[in-house]
mmCIF file of C-alpha atoms in Angstrom:
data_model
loop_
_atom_site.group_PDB
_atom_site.id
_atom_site.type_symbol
_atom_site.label_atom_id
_atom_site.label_comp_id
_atom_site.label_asym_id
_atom_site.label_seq_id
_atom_site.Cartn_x
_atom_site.Cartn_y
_atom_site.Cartn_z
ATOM 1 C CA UNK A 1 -127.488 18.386 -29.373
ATOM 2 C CA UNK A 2 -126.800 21.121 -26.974
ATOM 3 C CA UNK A 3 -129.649 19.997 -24.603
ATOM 4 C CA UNK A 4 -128.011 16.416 -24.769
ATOM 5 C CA UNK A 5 -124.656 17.828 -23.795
ATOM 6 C CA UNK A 6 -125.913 19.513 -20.736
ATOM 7 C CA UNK A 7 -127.235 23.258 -22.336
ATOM 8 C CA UNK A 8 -130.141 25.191 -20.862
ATOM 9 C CA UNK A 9 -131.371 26.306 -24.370
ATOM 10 C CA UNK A 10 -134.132 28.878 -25.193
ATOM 11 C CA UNK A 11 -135.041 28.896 -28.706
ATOM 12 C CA UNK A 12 -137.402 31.328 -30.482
ATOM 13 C CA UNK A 13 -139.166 31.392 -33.974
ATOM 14 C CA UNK A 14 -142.398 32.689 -35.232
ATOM 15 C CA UNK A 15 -143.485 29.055 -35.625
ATOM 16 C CA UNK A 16 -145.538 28.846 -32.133
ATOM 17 C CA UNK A 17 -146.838 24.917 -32.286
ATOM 18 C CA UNK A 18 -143.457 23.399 -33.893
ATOM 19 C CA UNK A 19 -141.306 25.758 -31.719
ATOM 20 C CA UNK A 20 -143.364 24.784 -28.572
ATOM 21 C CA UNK A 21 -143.564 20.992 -29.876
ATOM 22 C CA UNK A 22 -139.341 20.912 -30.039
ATOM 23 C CA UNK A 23 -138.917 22.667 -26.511
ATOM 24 C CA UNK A 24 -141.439 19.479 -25.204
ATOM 25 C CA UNK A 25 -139.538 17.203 -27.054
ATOM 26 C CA UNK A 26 -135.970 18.092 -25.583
ATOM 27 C CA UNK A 27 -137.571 18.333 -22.134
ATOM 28 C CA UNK A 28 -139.026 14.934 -22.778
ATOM 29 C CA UNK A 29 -135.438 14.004 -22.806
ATOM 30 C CA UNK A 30 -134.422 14.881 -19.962
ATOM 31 C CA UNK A 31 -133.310 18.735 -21.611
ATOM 32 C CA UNK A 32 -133.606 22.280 -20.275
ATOM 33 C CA UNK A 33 -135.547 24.212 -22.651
ATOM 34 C CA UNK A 34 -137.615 26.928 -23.321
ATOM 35 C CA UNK A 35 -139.522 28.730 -26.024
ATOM 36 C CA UNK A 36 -140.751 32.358 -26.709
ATOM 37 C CA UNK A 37 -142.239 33.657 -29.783
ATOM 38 C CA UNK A 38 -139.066 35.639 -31.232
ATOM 39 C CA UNK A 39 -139.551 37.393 -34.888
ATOM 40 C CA UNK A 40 -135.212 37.978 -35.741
ATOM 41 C CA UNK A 41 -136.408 41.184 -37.975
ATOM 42 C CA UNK A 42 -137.715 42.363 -34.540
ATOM 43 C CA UNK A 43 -135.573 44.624 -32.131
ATOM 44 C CA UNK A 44 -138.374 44.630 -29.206
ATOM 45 C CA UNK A 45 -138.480 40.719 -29.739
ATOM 46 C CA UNK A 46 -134.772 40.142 -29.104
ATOM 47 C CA UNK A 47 -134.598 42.472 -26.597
ATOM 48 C CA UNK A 48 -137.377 39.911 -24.504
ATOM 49 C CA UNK A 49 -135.582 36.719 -25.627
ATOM 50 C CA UNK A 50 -132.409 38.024 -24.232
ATOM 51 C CA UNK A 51 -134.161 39.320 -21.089
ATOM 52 C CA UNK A 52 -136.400 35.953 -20.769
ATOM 53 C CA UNK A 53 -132.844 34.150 -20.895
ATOM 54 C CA UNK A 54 -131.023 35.773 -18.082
ATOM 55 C CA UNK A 55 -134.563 35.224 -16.577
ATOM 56 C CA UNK A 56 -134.954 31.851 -16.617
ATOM 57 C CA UNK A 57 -130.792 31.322 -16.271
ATOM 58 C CA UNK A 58 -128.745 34.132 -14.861
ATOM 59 C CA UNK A 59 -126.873 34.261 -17.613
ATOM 60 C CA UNK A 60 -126.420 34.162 -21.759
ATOM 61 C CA UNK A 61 -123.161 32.088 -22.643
ATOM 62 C CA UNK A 62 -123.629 31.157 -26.242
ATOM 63 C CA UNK A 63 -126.015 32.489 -28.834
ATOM 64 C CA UNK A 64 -126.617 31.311 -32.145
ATOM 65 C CA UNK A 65 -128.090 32.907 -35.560
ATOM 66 C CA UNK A 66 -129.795 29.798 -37.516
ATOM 67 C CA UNK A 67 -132.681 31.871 -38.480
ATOM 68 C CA UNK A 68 -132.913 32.173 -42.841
ATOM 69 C CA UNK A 69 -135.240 31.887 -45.426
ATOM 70 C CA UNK A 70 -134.614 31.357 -48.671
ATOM 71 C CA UNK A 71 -135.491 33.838 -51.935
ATOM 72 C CA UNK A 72 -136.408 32.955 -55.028
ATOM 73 C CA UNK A 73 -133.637 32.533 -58.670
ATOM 74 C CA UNK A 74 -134.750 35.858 -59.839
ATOM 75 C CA UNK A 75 -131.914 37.662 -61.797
ATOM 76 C CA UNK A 76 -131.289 41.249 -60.206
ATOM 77 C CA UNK A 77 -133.055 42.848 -62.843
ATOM 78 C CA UNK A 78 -135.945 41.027 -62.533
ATOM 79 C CA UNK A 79 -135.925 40.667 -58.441
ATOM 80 C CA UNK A 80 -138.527 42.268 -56.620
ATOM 81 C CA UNK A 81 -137.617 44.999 -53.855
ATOM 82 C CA UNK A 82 -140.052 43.744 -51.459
ATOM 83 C CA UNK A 83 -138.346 39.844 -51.817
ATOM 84 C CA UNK A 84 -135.024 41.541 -51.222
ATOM 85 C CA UNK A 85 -136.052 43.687 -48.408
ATOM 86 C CA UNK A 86 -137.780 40.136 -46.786
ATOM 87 C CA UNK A 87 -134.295 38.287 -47.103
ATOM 88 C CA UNK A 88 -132.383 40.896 -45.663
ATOM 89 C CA UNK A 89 -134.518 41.508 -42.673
ATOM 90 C CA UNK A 90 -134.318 37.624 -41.990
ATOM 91 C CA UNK A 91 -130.856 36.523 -43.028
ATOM 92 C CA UNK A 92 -128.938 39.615 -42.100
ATOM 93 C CA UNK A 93 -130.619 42.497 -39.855
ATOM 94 C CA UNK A 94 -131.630 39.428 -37.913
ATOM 95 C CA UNK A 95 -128.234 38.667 -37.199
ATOM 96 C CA UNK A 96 -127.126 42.113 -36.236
ATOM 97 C CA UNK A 97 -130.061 42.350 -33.907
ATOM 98 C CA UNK A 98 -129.714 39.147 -31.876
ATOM 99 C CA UNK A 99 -125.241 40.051 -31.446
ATOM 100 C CA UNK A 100 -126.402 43.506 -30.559
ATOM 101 C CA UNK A 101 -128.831 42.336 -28.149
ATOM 102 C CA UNK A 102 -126.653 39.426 -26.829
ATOM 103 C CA UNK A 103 -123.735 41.192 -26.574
ATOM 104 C CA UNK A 104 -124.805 43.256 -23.442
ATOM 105 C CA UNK A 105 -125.862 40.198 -21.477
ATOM 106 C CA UNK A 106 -122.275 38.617 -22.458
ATOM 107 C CA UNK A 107 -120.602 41.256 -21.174
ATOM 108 C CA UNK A 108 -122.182 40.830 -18.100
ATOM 109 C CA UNK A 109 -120.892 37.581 -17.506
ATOM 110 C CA UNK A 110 -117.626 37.706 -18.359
ATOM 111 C CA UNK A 111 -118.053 36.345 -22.011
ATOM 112 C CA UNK A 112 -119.375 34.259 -24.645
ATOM 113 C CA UNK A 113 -119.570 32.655 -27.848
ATOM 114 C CA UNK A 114 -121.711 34.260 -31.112
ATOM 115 C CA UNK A 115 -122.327 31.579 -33.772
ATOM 116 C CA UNK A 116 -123.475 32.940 -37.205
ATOM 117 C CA UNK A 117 -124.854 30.378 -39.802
ATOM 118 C CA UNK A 118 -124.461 31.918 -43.248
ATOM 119 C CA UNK A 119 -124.198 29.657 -46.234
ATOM 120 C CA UNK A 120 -121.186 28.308 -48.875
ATOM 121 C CA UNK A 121 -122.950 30.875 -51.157
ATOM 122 C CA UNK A 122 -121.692 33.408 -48.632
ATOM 123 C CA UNK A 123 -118.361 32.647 -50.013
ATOM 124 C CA UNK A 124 -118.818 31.843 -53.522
ATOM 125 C CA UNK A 125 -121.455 32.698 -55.951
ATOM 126 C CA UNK A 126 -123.795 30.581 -58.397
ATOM 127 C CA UNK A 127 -126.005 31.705 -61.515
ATOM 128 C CA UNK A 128 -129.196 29.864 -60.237
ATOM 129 C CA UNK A 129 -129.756 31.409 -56.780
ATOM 130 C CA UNK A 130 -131.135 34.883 -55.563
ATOM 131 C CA UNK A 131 -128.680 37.141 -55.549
ATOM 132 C CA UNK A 132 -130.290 38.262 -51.998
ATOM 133 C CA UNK A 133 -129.865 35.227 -50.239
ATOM 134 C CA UNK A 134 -126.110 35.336 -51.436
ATOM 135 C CA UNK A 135 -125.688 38.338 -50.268
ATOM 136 C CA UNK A 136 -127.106 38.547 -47.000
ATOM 137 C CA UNK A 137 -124.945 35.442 -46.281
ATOM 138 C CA UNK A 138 -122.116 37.152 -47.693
ATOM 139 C CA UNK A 139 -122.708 39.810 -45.059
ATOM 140 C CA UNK A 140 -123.296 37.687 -42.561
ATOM 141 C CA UNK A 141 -119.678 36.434 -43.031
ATOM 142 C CA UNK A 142 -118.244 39.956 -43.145
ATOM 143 C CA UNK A 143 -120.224 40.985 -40.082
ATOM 144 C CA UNK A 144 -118.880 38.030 -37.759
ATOM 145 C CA UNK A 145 -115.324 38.913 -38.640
ATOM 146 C CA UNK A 146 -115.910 42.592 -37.537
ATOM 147 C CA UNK A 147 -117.560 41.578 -34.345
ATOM 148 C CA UNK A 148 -114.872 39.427 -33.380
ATOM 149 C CA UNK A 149 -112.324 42.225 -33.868
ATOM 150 C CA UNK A 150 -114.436 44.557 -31.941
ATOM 151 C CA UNK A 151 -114.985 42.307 -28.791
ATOM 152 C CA UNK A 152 -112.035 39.848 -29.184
ATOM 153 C CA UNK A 153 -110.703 41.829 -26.075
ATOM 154 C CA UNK A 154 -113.800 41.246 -23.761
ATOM 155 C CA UNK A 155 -113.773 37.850 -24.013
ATOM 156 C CA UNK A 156 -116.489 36.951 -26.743
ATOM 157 C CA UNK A 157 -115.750 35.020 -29.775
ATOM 158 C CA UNK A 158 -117.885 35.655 -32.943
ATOM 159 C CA UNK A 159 -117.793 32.985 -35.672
ATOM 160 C CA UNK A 160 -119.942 32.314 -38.604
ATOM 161 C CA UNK A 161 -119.999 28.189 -40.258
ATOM 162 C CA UNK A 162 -120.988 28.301 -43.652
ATOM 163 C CA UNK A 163 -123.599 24.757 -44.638
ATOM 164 C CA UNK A 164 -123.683 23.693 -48.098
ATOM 165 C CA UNK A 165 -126.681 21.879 -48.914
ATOM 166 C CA UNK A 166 -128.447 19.642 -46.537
ATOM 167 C CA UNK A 167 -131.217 18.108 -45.741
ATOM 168 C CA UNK A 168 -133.781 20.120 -43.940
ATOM 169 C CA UNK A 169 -137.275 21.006 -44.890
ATOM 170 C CA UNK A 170 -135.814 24.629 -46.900
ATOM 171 C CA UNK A 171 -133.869 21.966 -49.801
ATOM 172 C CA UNK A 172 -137.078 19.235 -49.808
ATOM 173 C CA UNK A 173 -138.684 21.098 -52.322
ATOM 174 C CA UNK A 174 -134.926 21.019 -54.332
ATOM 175 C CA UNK A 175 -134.171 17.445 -53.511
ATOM 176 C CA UNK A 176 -137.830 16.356 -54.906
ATOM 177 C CA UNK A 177 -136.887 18.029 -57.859
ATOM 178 C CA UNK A 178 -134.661 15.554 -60.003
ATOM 179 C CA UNK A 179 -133.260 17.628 -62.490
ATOM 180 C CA UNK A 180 -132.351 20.442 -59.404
ATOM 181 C CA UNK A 181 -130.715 17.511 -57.298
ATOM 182 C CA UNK A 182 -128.539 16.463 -60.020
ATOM 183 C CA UNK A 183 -127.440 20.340 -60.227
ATOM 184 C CA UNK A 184 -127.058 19.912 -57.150
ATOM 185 C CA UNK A 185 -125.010 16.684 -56.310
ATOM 186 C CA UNK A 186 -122.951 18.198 -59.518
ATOM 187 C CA UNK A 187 -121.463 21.047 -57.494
ATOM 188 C CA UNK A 188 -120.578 18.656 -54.305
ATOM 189 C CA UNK A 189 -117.671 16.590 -54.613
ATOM 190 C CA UNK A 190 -118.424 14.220 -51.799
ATOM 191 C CA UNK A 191 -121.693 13.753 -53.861
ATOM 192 C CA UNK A 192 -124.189 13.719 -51.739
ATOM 193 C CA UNK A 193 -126.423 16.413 -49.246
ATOM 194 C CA UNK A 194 -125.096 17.494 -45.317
ATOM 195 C CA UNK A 195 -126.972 16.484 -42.279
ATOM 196 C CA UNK A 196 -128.060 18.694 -40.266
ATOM 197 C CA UNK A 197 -126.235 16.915 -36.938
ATOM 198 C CA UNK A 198 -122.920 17.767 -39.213
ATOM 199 C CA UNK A 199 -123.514 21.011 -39.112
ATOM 200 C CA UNK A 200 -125.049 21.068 -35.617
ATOM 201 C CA UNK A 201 -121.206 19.218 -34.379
ATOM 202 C CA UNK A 202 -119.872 22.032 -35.820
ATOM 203 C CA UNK A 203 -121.732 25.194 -34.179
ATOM 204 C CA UNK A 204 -121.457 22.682 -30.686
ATOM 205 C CA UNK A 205 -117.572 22.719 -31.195
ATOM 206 C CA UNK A 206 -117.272 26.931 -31.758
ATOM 207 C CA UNK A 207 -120.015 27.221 -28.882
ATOM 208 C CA UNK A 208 -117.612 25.208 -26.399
ATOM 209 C CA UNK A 209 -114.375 25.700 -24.676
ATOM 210 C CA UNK A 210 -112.448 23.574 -27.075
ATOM 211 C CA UNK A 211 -112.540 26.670 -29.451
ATOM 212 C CA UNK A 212 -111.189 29.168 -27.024
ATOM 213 C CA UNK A 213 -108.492 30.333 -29.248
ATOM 214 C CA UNK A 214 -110.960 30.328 -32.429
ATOM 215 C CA UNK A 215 -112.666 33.699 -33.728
ATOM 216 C CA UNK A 216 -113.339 35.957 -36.384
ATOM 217 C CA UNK A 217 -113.201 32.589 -38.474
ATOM 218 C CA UNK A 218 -115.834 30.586 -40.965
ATOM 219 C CA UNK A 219 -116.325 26.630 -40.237
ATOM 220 C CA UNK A 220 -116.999 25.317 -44.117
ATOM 221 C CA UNK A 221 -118.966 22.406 -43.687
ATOM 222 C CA UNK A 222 -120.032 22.203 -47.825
ATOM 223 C CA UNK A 223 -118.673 18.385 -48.859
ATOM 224 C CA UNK A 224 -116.066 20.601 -50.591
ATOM 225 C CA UNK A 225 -118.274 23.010 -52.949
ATOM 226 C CA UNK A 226 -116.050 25.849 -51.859
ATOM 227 C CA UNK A 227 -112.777 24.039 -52.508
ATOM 228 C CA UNK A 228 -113.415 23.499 -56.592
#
């Protein structure tokens, strides 16, 4: 979507052949994109994504934090250190590292946008789901509000929109489970799972100019979960 609206993207992931495959496949479009190898839990990798973009662009405009994994419906008693640890080096430290690194490189040019993706459950809690993954979102939500107070004065927005379900390859497993997708649909009052292009209209709308008076705030885009 931001390749179709006229975005040089770089994208990074530790998933070489699907991350190359998608930068071929925008190109193939007519896109600008590019992809390096980027591990989120690593500072040395950010540092080169954030290099490799001013690079190959001049600049860094707009950076987004989509990268998450998902834990496991352990109660905390019974949740293993090492599956915490995992979650919060994905769904949180990775998210301080790429605004630390990107921040810099904004600077430099005047500005930018920062778009976190945390979760509804970063907002409201459930019984069935790691408590990890809720909280890392949770501080995902907590750390875009106190990087948009920081830099609100240097012209860089920070904001974080918070998916409920939808339908990507981390909720097949959930959605091919019928008693889990009735749980599911239960808690959504529209009834039925996001797509991911509703969520993607979302980050496009906080990444562009129409937003300019917009940060320090969460986009819910849940089918109303968080409103019951």
């Amino acid at each position: 979507m931001f390749a179709a609206e006229g975005a040089a993207v770089v994208i990074g992931d530790i998933l070489d052949d699907e991350g190359e495959a998608t930068a071929a496949a925008i190109r193939a479009e007519g896109g600008i994109c590019h992809y390096y190898r980027l591990d989120v839990s690593s500072e040395s990798d950010w540092q080169a994504a954030v290099e490799a973009a001013l690079s190959s662009h001049g600049k860094l405009n707009v950076l987004v934090n989509n990268a998450g994994i998902g834990s496991s419906p352990h109660r905390i008693h019974e949740e293993p250190v090492e599956l915490w640890d995992a979650t919060m080096d994905v769904n949180l430290k990775g998210v301080f590292l790429g605004t630390r690194a990107a921040i810099p490189a904004m600077l430099g040019s005047g500005g930018g946008s920062i778009i976190n993706i945390s979760s509804q459950l970063g907002i409201v809690a459930v019984p069935y789901n790691g408590a990890a993954y809720q909280t890392a979102k949770g501080g995902v939500r907590i750390l875009t509000k106190a990087a948009a107070l920081q830099y609100a004065g240097d012209g860089i927005r920070v904001n974080s929109v918070h998916p409920g379900p939808v339908t990507t390859e981390m909720t097949r497993a959930g959605r091919n489970n019928p008693e889990r997708l009735a749980t599911m649909l239960a808690r959504i009052p529209m009834g039925r799972y996001g797509e991911p292009d509703e969520v993607a209209n979302a980050v496009l709308y906080l990444a562009s100019d129409e937003s300019s008076f917009v940060t320090g705030s969460e986009v819910v885009v849940d089918g109303g979960w968080t409103a019951q």
